[in-house]
mmCIF file of C-alpha atoms in Angstrom:
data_model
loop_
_atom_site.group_PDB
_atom_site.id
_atom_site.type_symbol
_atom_site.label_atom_id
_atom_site.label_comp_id
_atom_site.label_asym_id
_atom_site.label_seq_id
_atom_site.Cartn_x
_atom_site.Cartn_y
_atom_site.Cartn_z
ATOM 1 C CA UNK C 1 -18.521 0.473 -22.420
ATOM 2 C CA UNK C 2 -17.065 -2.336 -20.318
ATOM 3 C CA UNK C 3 -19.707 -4.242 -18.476
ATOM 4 C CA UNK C 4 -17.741 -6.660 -16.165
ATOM 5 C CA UNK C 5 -17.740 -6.010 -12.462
ATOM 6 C CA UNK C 6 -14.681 -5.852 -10.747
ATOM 7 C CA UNK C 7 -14.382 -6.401 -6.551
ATOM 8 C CA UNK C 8 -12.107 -3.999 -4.889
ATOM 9 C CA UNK C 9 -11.861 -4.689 -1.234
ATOM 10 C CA UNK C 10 -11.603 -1.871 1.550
ATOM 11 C CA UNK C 11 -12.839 0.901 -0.209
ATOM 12 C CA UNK C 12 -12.146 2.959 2.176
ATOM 13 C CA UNK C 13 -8.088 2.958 1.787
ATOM 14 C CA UNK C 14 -6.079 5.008 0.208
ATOM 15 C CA UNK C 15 -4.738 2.416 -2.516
ATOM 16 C CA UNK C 16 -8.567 0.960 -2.815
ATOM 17 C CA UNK C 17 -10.101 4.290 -3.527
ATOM 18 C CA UNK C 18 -7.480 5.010 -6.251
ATOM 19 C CA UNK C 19 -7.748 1.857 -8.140
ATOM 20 C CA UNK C 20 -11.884 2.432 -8.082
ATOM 21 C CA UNK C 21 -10.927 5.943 -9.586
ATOM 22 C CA UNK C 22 -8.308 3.704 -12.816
ATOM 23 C CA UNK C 23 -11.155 1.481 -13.443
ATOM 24 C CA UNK C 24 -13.838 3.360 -13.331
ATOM 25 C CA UNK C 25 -12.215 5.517 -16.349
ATOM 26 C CA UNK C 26 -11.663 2.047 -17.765
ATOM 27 C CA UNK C 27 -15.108 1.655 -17.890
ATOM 28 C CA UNK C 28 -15.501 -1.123 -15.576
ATOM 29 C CA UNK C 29 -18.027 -1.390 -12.996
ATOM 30 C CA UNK C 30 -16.742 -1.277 -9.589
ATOM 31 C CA UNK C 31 -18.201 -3.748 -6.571
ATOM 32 C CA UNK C 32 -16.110 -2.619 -2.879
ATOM 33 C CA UNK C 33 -16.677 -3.560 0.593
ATOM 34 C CA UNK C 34 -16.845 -1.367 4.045
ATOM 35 C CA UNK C 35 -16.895 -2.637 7.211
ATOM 36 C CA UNK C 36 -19.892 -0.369 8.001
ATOM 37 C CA UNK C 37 -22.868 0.929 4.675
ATOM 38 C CA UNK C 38 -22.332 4.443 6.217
ATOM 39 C CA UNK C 39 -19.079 5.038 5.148
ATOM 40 C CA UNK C 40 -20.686 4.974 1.907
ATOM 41 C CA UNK C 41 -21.001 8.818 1.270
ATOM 42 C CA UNK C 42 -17.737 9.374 2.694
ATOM 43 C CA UNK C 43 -15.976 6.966 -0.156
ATOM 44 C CA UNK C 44 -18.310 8.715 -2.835
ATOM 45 C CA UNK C 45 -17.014 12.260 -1.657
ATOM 46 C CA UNK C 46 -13.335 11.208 -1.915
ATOM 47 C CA UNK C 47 -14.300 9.673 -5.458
ATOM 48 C CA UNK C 48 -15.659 12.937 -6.122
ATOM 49 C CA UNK C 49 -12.933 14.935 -5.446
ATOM 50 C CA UNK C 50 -10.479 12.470 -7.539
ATOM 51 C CA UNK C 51 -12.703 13.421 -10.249
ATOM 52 C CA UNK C 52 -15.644 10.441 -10.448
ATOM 53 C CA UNK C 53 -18.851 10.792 -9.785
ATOM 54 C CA UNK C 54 -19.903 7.087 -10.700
ATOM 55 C CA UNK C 55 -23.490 6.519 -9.985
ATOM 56 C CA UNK C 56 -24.793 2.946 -10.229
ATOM 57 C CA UNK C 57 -21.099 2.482 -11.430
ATOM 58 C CA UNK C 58 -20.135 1.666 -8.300
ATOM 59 C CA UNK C 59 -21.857 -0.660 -5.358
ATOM 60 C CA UNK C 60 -21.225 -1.007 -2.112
ATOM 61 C CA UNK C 61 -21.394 -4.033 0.529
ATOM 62 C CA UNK C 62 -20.457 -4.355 3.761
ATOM 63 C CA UNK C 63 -17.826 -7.759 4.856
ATOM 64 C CA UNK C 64 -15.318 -8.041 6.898
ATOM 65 C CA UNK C 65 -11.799 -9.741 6.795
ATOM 66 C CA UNK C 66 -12.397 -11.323 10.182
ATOM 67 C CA UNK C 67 -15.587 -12.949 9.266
ATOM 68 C CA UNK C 68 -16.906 -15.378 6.593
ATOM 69 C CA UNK C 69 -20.261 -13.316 6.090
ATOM 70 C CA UNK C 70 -20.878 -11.071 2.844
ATOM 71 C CA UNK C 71 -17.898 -12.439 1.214
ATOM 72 C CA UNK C 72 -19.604 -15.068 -1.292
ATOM 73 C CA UNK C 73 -22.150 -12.225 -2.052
ATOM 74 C CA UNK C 74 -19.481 -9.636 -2.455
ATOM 75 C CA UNK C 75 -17.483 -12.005 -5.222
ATOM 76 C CA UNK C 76 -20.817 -13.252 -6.961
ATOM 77 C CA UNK C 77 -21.006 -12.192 -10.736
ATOM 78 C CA UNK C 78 -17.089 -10.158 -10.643
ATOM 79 C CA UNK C 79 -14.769 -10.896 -13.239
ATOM 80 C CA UNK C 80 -11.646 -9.782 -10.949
ATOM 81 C CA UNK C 81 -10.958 -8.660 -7.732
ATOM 82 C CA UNK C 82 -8.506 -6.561 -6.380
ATOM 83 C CA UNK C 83 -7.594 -7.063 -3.008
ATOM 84 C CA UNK C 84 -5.935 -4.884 -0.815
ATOM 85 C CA UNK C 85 -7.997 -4.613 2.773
ATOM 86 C CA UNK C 86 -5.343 -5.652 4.968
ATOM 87 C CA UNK C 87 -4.885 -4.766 9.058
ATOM 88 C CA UNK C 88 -2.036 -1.266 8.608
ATOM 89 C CA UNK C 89 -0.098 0.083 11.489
ATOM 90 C CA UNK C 90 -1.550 1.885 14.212
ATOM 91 C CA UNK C 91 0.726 2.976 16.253
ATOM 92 C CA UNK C 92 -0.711 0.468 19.173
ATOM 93 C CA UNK C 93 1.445 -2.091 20.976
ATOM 94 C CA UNK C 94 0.099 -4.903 20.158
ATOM 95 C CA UNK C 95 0.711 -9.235 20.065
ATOM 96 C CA UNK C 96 2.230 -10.508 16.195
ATOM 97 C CA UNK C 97 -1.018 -12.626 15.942
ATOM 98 C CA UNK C 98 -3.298 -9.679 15.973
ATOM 99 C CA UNK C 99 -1.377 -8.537 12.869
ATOM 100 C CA UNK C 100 -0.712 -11.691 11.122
ATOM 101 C CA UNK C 101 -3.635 -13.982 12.047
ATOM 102 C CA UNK C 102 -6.082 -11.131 10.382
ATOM 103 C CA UNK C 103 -4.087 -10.547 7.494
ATOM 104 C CA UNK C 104 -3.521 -13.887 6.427
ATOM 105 C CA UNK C 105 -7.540 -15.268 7.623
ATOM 106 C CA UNK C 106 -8.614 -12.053 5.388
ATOM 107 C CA UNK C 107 -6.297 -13.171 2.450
ATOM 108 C CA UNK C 108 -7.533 -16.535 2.317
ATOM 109 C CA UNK C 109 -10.997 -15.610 2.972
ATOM 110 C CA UNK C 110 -11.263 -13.170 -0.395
ATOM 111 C CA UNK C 111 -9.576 -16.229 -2.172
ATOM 112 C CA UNK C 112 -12.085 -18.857 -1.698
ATOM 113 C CA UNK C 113 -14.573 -16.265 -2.305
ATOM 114 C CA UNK C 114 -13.263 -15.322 -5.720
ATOM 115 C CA UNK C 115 -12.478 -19.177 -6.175
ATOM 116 C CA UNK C 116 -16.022 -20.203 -5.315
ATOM 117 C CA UNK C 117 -17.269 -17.117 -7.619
ATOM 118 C CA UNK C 118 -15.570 -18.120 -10.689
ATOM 119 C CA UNK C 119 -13.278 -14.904 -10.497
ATOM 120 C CA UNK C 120 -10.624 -14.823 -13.366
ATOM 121 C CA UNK C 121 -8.115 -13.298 -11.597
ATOM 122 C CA UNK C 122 -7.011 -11.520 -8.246
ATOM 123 C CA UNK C 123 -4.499 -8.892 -7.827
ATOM 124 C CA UNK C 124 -2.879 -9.097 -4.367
ATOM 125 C CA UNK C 125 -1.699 -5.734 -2.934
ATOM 126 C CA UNK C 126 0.788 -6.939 -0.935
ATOM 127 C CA UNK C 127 3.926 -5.186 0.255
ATOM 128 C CA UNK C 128 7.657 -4.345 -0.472
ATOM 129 C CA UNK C 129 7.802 -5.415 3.746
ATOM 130 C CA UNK C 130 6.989 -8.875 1.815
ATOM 131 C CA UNK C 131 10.279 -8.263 -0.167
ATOM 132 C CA UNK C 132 12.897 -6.582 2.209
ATOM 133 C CA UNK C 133 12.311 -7.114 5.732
ATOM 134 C CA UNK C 134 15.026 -8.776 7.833
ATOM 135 C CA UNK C 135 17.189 -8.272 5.120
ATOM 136 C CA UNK C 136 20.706 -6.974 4.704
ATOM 137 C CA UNK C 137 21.499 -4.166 3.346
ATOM 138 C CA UNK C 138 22.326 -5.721 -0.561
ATOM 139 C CA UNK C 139 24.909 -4.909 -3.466
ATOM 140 C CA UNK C 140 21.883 -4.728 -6.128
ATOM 141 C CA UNK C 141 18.328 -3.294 -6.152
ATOM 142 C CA UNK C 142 15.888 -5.846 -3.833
ATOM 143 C CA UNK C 143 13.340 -7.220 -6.858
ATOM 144 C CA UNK C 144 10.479 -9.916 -6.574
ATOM 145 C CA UNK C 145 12.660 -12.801 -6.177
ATOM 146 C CA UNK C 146 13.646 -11.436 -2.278
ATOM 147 C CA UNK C 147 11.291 -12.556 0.209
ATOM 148 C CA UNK C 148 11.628 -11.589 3.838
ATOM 149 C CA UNK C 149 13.733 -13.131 6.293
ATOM 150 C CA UNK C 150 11.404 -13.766 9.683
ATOM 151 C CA UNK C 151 13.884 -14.859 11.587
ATOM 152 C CA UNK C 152 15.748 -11.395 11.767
ATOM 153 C CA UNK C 153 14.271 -8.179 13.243
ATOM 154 C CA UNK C 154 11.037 -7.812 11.591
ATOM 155 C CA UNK C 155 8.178 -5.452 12.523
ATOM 156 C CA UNK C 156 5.011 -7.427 13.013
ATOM 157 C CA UNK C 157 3.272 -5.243 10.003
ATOM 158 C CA UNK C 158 5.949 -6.480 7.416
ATOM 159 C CA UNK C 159 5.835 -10.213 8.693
ATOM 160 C CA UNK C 160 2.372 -10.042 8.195
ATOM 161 C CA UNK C 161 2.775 -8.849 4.779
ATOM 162 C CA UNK C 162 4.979 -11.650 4.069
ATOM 163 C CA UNK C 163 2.797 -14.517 5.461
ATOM 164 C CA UNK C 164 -0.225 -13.588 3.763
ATOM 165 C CA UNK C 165 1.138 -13.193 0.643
ATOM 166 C CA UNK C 166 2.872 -16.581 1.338
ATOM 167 C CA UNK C 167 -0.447 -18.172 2.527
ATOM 168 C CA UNK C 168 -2.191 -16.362 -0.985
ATOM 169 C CA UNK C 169 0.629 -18.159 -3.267
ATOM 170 C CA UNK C 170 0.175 -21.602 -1.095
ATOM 171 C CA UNK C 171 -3.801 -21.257 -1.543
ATOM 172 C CA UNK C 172 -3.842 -20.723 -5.835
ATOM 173 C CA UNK C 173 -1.082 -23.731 -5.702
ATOM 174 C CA UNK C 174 -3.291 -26.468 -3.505
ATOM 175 C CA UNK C 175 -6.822 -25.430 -4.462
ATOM 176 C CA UNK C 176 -6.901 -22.480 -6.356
ATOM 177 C CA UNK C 177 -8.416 -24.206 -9.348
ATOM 178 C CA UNK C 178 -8.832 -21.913 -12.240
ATOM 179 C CA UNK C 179 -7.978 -18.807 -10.222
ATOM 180 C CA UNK C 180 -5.218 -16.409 -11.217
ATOM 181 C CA UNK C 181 -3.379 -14.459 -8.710
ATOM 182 C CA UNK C 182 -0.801 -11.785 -9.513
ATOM 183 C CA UNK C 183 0.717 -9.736 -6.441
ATOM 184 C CA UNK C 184 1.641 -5.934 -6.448
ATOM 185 C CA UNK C 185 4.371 -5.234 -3.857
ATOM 186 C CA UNK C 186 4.621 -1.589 -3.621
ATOM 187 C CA UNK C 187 6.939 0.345 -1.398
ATOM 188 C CA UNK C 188 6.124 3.563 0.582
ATOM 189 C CA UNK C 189 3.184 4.746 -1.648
ATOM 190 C CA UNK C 190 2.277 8.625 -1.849
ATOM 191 C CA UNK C 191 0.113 10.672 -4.028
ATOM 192 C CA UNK C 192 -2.667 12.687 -3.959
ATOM 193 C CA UNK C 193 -4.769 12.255 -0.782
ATOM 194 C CA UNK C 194 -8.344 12.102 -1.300
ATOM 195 C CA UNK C 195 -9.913 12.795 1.942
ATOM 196 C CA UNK C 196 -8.253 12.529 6.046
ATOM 197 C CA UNK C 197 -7.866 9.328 5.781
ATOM 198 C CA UNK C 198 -4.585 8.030 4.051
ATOM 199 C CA UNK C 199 -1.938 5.405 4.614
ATOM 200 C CA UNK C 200 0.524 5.763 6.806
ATOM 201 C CA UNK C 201 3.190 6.176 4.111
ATOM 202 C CA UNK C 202 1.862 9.680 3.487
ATOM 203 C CA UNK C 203 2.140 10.360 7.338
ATOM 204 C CA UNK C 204 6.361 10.880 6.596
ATOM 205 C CA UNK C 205 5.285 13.798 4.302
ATOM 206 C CA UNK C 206 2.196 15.331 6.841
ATOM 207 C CA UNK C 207 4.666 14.747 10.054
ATOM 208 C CA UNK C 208 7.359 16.816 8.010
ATOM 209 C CA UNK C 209 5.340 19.497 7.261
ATOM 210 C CA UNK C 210 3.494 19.841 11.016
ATOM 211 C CA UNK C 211 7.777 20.332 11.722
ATOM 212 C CA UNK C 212 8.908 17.404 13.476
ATOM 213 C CA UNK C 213 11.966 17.742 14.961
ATOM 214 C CA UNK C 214 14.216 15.694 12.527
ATOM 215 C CA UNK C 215 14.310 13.060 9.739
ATOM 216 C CA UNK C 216 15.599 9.937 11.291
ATOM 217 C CA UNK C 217 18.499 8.184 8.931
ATOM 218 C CA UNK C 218 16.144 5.686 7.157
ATOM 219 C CA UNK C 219 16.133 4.935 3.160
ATOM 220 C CA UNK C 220 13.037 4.419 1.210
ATOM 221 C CA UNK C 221 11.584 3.610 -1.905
ATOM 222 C CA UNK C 222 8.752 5.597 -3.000
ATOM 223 C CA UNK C 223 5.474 5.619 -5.697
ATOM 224 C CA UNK C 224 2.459 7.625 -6.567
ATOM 225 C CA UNK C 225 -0.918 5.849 -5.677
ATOM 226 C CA UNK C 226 -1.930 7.031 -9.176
ATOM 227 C CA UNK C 227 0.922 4.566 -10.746
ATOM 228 C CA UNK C 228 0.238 1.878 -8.680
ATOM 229 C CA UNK C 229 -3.408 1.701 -8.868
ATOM 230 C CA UNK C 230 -2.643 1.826 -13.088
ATOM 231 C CA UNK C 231 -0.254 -1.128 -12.223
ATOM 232 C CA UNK C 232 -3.077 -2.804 -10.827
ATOM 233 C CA UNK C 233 -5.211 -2.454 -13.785
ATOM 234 C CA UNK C 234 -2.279 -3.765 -15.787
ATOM 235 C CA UNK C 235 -2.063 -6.551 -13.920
ATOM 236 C CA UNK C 236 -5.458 -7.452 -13.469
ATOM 237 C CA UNK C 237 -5.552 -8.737 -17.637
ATOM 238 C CA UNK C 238 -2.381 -9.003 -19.019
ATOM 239 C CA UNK C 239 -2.027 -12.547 -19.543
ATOM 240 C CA UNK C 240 1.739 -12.314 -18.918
ATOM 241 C CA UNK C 241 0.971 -11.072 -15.381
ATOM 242 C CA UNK C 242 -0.334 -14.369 -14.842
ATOM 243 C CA UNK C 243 1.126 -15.964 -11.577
ATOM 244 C CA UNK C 244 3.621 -13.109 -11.438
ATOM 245 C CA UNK C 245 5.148 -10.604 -8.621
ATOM 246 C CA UNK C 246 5.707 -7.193 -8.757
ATOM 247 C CA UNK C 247 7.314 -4.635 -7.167
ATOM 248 C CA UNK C 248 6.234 -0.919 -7.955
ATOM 249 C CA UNK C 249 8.664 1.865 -6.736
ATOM 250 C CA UNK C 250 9.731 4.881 -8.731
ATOM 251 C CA UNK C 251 13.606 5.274 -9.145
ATOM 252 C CA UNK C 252 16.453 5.465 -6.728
ATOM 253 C CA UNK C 253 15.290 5.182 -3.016
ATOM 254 C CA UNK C 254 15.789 8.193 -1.094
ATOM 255 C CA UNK C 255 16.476 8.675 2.340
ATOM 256 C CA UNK C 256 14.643 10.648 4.874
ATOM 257 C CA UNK C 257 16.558 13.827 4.624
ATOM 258 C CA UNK C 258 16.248 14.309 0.760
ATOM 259 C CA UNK C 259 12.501 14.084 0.943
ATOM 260 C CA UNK C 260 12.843 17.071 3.006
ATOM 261 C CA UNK C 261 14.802 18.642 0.803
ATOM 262 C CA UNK C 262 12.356 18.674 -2.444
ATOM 263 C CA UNK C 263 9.624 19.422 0.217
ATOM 264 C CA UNK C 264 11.824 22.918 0.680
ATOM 265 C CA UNK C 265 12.822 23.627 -2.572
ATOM 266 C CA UNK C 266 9.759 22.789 -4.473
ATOM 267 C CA UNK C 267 6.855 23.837 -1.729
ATOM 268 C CA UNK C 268 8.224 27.210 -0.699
ATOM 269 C CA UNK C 269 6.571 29.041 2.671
ATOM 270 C CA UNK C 270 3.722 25.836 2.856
ATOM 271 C CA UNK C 271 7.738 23.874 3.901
ATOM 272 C CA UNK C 272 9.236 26.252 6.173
ATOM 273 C CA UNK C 273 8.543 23.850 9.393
ATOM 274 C CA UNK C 274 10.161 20.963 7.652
ATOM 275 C CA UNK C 275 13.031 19.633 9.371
ATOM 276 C CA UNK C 276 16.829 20.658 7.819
ATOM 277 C CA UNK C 277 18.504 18.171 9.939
ATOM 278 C CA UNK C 278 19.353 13.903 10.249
ATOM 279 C CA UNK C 279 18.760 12.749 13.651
ATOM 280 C CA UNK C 280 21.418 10.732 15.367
ATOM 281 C CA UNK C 281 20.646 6.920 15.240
ATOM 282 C CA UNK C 282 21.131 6.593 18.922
ATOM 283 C CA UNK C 283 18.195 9.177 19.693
ATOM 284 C CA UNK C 284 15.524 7.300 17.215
ATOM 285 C CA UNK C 285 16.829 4.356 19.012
ATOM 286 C CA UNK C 286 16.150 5.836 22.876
ATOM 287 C CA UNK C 287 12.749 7.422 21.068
ATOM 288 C CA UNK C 288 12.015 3.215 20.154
ATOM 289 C CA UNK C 289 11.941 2.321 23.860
ATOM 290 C CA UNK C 290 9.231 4.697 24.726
ATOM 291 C CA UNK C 291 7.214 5.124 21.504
ATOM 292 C CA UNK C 292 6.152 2.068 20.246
ATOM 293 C CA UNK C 293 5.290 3.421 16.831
ATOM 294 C CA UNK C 294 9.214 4.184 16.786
ATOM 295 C CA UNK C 295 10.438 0.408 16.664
ATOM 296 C CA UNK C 296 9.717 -0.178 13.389
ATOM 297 C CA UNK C 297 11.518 2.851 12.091
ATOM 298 C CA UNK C 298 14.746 1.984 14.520
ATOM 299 C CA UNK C 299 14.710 -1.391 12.859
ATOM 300 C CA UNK C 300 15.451 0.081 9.571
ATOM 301 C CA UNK C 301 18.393 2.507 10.078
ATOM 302 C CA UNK C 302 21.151 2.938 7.965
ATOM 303 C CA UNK C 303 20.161 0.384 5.674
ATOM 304 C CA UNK C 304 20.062 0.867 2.078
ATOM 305 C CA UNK C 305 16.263 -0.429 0.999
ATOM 306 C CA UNK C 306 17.026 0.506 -3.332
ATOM 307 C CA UNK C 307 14.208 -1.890 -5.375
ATOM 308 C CA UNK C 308 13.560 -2.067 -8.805
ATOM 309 C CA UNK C 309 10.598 -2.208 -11.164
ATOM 310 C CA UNK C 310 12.162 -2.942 -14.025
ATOM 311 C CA UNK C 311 10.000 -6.095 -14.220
ATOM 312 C CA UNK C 312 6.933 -4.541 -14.311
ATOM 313 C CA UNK C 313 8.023 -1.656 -16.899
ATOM 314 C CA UNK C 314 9.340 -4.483 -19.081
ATOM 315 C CA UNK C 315 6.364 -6.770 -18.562
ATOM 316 C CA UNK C 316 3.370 -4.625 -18.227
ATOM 317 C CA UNK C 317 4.881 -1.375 -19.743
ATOM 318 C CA UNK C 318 4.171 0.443 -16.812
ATOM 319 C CA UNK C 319 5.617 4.359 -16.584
ATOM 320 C CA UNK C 320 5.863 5.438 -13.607
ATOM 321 C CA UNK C 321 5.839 9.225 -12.008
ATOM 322 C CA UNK C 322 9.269 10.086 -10.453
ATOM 323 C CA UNK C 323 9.642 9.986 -6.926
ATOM 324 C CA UNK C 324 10.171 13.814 -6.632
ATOM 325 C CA UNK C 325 6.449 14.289 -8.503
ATOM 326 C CA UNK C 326 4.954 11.871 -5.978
ATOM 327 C CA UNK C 327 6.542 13.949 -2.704
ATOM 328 C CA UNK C 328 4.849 17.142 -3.993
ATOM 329 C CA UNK C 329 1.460 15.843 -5.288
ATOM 330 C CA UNK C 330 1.051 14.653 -1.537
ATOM 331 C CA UNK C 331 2.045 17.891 0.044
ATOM 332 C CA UNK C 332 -0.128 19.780 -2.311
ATOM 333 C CA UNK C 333 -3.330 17.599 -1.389
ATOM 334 C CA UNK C 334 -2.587 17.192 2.093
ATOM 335 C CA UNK C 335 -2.701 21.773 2.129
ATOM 336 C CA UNK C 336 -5.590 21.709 -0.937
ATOM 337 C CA UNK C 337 -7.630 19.695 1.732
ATOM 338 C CA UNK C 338 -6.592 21.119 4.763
ATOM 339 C CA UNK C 339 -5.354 18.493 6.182
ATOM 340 C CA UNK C 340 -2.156 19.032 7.974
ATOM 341 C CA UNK C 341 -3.455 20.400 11.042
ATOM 342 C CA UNK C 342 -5.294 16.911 11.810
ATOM 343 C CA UNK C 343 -2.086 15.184 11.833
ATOM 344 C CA UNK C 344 -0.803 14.292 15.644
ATOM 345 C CA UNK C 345 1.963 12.044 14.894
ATOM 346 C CA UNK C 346 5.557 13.359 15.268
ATOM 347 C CA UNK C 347 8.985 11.473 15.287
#
């Protein structure tokens, strides 16, 4: 059985918890942080109920993004790391510093850490918002060779996204020494929900079901976590991965409205409060001026935000789910675990 410890930062997420889960049945041992030891049972449950039950398998410490402590201790004796803690939306109006200065502090901080620790390699879950944000709509699929555009119309989240990553690359190129860095930019990332407390891509599929009253006209990519945590694991030691980008999405993009529609034709009653209609663009625009956690959605109207992964599925051989599978294995968690009714958030 493999021996080597692997870091995985912020257990606690969504992504985090389900590339424990792929390298656990890899046979690695598993090192994560947590803000706070007694979150501890609460990441072993939702390991539990994605099947693992890992014992001394798995460790946790406690560190934090914003602060230096824990982090030397956290790297010490770890082959990789896999780091994907990173400040996600909230809803809350707040300044662009208090998303970027975090995200990119927190990058750097993991870095030297791994540096320092004599880590082979660390897999950056970054962000398609790294990839397509302030971007025209394009004639060809966005891939890893788009970067944002910060001076357009960005949401803070996705320009943090993009300057961390930026600051990550900058760091291995000036004094990374022997570290290897490879970057996963995934775009809206579903799946099977492990406990209440999931990213905020899964919230399209929970606010759907509570019934909100429409699907504003936005186009997304999509993924399962399960397929990008394996990506992950890909990454981590194929020596072609080396220094490399790449974007995981599953297909086509989709907009808003067909979601809906496999949510109704593949979830039967559990989908009868899913919205049928496409709201106007000039009412998601008027919701924007009161709603804060509107303005990133009425940034992205009407565009067309199509991405391939045909890198990584010629690279790394990766096989991903279909987009369609991904919808329903999150509606089917979110009901398994009762879930829905703890959702608030409406458009």
């Amino acid at each position: 059985m493999n021996q080597e410890w692997v870091l995985v930062t912020g257990g606690t997420g969504f992504i985090a918890q389900h590339c424990i889960l792929a390298l656990l049945r890899e046979g690695y041992r598993v090192r994560t942080t947590v803000r706070s030891l007694a979150r501890e049972a609460e990441l072993r449950g939702n390991l539990k109920t994605g099947g693992a039950e890992p014992g001394n398998r798995l460790s946790c410490v406690t560190a934090d993004l914003a602060d230096d402590h824990g982090w030397a201790e956290a790297a010490a004796g770890c082959a990789y790391v896999m780091h994907g803690a990173s400040p996600t939306p909230s809803g809350d109006q707040v300044r662009e510093e208090d998303w970027i200065n975090p995200a990119v502090d927190g990058n750097l901080r993991v870095l030297r850490a791994a540096r320092d620790a004599g880590v082979k390699r660390v897999v950056l879950t970054s962000a398609f918002g790294a990839i397509c944000a302030g971007q025209p709509s394009l004639t060809r699929p966005f891939d890893e060779t788009d970067w944002s555009n910060l001076t357009g119309n960005v949401w803070p989240y996705q320009k943090s996204k993009t300057l961390s990553e930026r600051a990550a690359w900058d760091f291995i190129a000036r004094e990374g020494g022997d570290l290897e860095l490879t970057a996963i930019n995934p775009t809206a990332v579903l799946g099977p929900v492990l406990g209440p407390d999931y990213s905020h891509s899964v919230r399209l599929i929970t606010n759907m079901l509570n019934g909100q009253r429409g699907c504003p006209k936005v186009n997304c990519g999509f993924v399962d976590v399960r397929d990008v945590a394996d990506l992950h694991v890909r990454a981590m030691t194929d020596p072609a991965a080396k220094g490399e980008r790449f974007l995981a999405t599953a297909g086509e993009s989709l907009w808003l409205i067909d979601v809906a529609k496999v949510l109704r034709s593949r979830m039967g009653a559990a989908a009868c409060k899913v919205p049928a209609r496409e709201l106007p663009n000039w009412l998601v625009r008027l919701a924007a001026l009161r709603n804060p956690a509107m303005r990133g959605i009425a940034t992205l109207l009407g565009r067309n935000m199509n991405a391939t992964s045909e890198k990584a599925v010629r690279m790394l051989g990766w096989a991903p789910r279909s987009s369609e599978e991904a919808i329903v294995a999150t509606a089917e968690s979110l009901i398994r675990l009762g879930l829905l009714q703890q959702s608030k958030e409406g458009a």
